[in-house]
Coordinates of C-alpha atoms in Angstrom, one line a residue:
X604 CA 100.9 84.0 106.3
X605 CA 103.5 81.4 105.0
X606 CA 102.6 77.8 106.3
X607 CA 106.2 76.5 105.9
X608 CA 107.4 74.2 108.8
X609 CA 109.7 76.5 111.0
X610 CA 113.0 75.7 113.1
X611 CA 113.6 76.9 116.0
X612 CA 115.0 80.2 116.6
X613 CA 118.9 81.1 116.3
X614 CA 118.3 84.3 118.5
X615 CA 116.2 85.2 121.4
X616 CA 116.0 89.3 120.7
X617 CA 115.6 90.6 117.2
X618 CA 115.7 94.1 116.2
X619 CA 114.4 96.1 113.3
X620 CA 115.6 99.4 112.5
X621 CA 112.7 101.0 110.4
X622 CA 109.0 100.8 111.1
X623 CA 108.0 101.3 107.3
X624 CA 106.6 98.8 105.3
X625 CA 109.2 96.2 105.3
X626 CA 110.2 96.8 108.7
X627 CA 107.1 96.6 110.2
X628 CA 106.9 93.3 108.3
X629 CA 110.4 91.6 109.4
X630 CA 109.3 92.6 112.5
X631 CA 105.4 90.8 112.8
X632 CA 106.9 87.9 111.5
X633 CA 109.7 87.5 113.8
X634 CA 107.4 88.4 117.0
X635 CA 105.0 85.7 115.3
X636 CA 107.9 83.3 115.9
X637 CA 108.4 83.7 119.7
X638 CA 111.8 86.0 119.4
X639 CA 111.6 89.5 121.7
X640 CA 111.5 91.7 119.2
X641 CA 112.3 95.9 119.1
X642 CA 111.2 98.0 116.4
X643 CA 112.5 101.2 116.2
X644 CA 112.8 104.8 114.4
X645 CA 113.2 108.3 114.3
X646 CA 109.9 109.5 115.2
X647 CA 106.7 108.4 117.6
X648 CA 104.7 108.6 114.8
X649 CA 106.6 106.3 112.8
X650 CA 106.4 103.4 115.1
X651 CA 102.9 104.3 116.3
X652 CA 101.8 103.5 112.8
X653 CA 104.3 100.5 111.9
X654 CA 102.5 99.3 115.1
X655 CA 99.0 99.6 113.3
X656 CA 100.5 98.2 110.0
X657 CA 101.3 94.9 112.2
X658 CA 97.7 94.7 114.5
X659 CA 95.8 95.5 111.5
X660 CA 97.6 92.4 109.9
X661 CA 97.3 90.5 112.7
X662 CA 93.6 90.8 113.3
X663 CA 93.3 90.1 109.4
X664 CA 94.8 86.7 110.1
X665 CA 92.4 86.2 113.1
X666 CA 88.9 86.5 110.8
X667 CA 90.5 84.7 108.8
X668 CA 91.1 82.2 111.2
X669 CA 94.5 81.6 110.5
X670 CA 95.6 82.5 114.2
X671 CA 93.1 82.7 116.9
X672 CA 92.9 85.6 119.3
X673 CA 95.3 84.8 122.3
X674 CA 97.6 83.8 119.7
X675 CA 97.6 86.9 118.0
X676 CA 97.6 88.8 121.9
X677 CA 100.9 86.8 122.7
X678 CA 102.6 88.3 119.1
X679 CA 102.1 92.1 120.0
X680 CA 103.2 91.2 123.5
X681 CA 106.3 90.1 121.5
X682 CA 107.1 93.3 120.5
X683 CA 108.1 96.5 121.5
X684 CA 108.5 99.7 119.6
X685 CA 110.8 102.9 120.7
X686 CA 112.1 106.2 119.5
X687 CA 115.4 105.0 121.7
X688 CA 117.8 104.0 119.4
X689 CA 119.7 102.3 122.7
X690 CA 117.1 100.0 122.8
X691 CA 118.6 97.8 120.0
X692 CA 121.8 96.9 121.8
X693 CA 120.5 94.4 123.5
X694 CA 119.8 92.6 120.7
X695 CA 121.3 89.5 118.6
X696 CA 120.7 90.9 115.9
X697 CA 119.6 94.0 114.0
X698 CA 118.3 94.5 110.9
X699 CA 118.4 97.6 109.5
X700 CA 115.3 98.4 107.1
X701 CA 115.2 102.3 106.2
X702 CA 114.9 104.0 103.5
X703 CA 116.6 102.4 100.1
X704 CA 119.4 105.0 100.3
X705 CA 123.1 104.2 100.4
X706 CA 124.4 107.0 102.6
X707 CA 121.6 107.0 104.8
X708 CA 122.2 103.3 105.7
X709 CA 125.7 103.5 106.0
X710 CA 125.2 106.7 109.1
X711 CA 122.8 104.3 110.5
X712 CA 125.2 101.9 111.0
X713 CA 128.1 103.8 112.2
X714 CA 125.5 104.7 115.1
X715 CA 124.8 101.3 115.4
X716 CA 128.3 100.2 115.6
X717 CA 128.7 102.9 118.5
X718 CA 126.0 101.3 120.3
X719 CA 125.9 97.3 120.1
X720 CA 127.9 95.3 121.3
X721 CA 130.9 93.5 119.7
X722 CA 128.8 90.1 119.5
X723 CA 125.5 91.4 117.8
X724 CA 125.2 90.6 114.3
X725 CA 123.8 93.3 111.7
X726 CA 121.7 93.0 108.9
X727 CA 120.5 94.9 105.6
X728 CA 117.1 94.5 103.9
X729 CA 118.3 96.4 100.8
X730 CA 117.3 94.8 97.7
X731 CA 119.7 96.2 95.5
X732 CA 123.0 98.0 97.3
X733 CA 126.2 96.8 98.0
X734 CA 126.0 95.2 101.0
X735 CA 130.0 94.9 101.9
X736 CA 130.0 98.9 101.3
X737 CA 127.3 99.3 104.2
X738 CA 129.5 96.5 105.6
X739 CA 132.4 98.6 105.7
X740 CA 130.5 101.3 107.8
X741 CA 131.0 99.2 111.1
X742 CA 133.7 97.8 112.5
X743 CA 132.3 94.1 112.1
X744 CA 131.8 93.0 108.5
X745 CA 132.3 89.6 109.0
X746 CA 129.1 90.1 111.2
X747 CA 127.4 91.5 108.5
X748 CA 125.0 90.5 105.9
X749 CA 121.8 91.0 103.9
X750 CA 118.4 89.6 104.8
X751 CA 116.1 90.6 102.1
X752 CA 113.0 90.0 102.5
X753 CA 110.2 90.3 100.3
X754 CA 106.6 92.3 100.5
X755 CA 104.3 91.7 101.9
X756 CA 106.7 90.1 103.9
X757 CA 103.8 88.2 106.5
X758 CA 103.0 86.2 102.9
X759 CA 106.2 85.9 100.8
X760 CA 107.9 82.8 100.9
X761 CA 111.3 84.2 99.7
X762 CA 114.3 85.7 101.8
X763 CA 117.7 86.3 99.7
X764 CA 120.4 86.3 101.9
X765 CA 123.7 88.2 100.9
X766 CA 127.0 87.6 101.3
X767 CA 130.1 89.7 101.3
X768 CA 133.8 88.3 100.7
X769 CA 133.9 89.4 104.1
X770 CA 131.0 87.7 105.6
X771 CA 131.9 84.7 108.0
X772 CA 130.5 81.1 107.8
X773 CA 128.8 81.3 111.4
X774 CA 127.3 84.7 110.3
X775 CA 125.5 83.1 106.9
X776 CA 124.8 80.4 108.8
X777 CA 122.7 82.4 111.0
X778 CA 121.2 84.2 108.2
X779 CA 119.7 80.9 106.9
X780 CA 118.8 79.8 110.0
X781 CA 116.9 83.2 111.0
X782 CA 115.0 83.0 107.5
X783 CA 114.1 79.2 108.3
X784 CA 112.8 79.9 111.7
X785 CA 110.8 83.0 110.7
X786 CA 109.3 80.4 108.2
X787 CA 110.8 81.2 105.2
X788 CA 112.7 79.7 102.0
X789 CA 116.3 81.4 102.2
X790 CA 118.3 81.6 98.8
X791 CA 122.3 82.6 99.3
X792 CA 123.6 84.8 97.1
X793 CA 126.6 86.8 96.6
X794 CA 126.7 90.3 97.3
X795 CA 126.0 91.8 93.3
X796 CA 123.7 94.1 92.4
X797 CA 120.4 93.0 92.3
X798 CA 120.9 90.1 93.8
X799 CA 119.4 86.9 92.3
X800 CA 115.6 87.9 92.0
X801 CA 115.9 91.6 90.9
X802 CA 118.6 91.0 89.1
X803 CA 116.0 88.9 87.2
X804 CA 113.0 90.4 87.3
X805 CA 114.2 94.1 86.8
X806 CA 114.6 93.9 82.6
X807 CA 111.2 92.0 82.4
X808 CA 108.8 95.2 84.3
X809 CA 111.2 97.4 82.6
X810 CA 110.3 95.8 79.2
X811 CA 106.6 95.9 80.0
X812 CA 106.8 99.4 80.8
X813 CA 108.5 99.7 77.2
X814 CA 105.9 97.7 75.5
X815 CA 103.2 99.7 76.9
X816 CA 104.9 102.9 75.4
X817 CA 105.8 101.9 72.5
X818 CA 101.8 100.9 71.9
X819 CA 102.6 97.3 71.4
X820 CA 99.4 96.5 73.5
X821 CA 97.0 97.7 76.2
X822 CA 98.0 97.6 79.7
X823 CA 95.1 95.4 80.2
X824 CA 96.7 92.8 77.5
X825 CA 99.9 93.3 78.5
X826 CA 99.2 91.8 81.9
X827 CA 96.9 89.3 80.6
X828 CA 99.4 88.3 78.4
X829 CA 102.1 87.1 81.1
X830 CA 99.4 85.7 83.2
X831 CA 97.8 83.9 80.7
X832 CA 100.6 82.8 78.6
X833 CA 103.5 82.8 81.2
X834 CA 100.7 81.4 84.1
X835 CA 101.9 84.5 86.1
X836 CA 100.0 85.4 89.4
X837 CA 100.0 88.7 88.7
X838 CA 100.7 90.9 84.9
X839 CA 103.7 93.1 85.3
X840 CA 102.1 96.6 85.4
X841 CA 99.8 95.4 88.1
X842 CA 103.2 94.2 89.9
X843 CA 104.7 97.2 89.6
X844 CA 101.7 99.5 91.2
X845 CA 102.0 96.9 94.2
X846 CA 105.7 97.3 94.0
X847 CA 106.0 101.5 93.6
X848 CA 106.8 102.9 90.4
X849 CA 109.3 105.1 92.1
X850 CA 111.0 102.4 93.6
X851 CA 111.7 100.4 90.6
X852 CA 113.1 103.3 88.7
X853 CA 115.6 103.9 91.6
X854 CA 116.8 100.1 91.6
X855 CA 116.9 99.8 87.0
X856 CA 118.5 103.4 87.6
X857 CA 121.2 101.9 90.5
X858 CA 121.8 98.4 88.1
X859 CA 122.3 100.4 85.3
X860 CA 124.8 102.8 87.0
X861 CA 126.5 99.1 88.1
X862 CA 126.6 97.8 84.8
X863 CA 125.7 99.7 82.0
X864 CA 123.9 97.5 80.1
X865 CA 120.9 99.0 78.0
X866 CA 118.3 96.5 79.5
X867 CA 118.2 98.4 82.8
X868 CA 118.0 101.4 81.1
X869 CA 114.5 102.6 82.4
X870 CA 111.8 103.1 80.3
X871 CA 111.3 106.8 79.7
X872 CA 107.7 106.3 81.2
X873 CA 108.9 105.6 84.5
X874 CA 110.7 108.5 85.3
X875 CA 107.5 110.4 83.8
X876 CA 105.3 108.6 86.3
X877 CA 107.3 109.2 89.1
X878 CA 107.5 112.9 88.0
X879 CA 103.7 113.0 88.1
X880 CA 103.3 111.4 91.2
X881 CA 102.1 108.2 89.7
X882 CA 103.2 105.4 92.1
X883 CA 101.1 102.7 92.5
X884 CA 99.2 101.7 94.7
X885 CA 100.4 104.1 97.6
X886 CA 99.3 106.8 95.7
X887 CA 96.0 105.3 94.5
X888 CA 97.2 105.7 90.6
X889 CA 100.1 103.9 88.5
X890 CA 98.7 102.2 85.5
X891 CA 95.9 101.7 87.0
X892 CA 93.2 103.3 89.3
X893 CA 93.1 102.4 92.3
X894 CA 89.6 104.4 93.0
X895 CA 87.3 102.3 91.3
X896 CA 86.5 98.6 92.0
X897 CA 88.1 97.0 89.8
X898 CA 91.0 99.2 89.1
X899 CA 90.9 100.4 85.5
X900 CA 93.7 101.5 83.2
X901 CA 95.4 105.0 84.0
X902 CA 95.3 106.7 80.6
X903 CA 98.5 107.9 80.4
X904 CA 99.3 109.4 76.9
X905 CA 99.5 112.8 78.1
X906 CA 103.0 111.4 79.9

């Protein structure tokens, strides 16, 4: 859990739209900071386990003795979880945190816009679409902006927050203020693709990915290389099992549709990996095997 010094919060009821991962996330942290917070989506079992996904970290944090347990009592009575999409309107804002799928958000938001109120403020956690296109769903893009947050989002420091030529000052302002009292660093950038960070970081897992296919080294040497000699935290392949294998080929795959430059082509492993159900992580195998303790390579020259 990020230590940072936090401000006091710009909104008293927060909503996430999306239970998954990052939702559930957004979400823990923002009941962690006093707001009221509803999580919703589509199904009971969704939020029943984006529920879990928050307790489970919670009660990590109180063995650890990071937060003690009446503390971490008073953050799930924060929160509130619902299959009712009419919940969310009486939020101040909403942040909408589904799936990483351009037409999907957009519906989303044209039911938002039919429910909230002029005055509520909406928010993306996409990392890598165009946020003034999701904008132009609603009838309020200069209430609109990204928010996006980083996983685990309970640890990362990091919150880039987009805006569009639409976006208004009081609305980024918000944004920055939000990310500061939900203890984080906020970064503005405009609304490109990729943003500042993957915008970044894409070409150098995509080149890993390349160097490991083209034989240049082990993936074990490959990671120890950029921890070692870059003083990374973490080697690249091992960063990409955390990310999902799948979900870096969709954002090099959406940058390279942007732009068309060959260095977010994606490696022609990737797409074989997420053909063979090869994820990460989530699936237990991506470069390396999750299975044994600890993980060892994935041989994957049959790919």
């Amino acid at each position: 859990m990020t230590t940072l010094t936090q401000t006091a919060l710009p909104v008293k009821t927060l909503a996430v739209v999306g239970s998954g991962t990052m939702g559930a996330g957004i979400a823990q942290i923002a009941a962690q900071a006093g707001a009221r917070v509803i999580m919703s989506d589509i199904e009971q079992r969704f939020v029943d386990r984006g529920r879990k996904t928050i307790e489970d970290s919670l009660s990590r944090f109180t063995r650890k003795g990071t937060i003690t347990e009446s503390q971490c009592a008073e953050y799930l009575a924060n929160l509130t979880t619902t299959t009712d999409m009419g919940a969310v309107k009486d939020a101040d804002i909403v942040i909408e945190a589904i799936t990483e799928n351009l037409d999907a958000k957009k519906k989303l938001l044209a039911q938002l816009e039919a429910i909230c109120p002029p005055h509520v403020v909406f928010a993306t956690n996409t990392s890598s679409l165009s946020v003034a296109e999701m904008a132009h769903a609603t009838q309020r893009p200069d209430r609109f902006l990204g928010l996006h947050f980083f996983n685990p989002v309970p640890l990362m420091k990091l919150v880039e927050v987009v805006r569009t030529i639409h976006t208004s000052e009081k609305t980024l302002a918000l944004g920055v203020e939000l990310s500061q009292a939900l203890g984080k660093e906020p970064i503005v950038t405009k609304d490109k693709p990729g943003f500042i960070f993957n915008r970044l970081i894409l070409p150098y897992l995509n080149e890993a990915m390349w160097a490991l296919y083209e034989g240049v080294g082990s993936a074990l040497d490959i990671d120890r290389a950029m921890k070692l000699g870059g003083n990374m935290p973490i080697g690249p392949l091992a960063l990409l099992d955390l990310v999902g294998i799948d979900v870096q080929l969709h954002a090099c795959s959406t940058l390279f549709e942007e732009f068309g430059d060959p260095k977010f082509s994606p490696c022609p492993l990737n797409r074989a990996m997420v053909r063979a159900g090869l994820l990460g992580k989530k699936t237990g195998k991506g470069f390396y095997d999750y299975s044994t303790n600890p993980p060892t390579p994935v041989d994957l020259g049959a790919l």
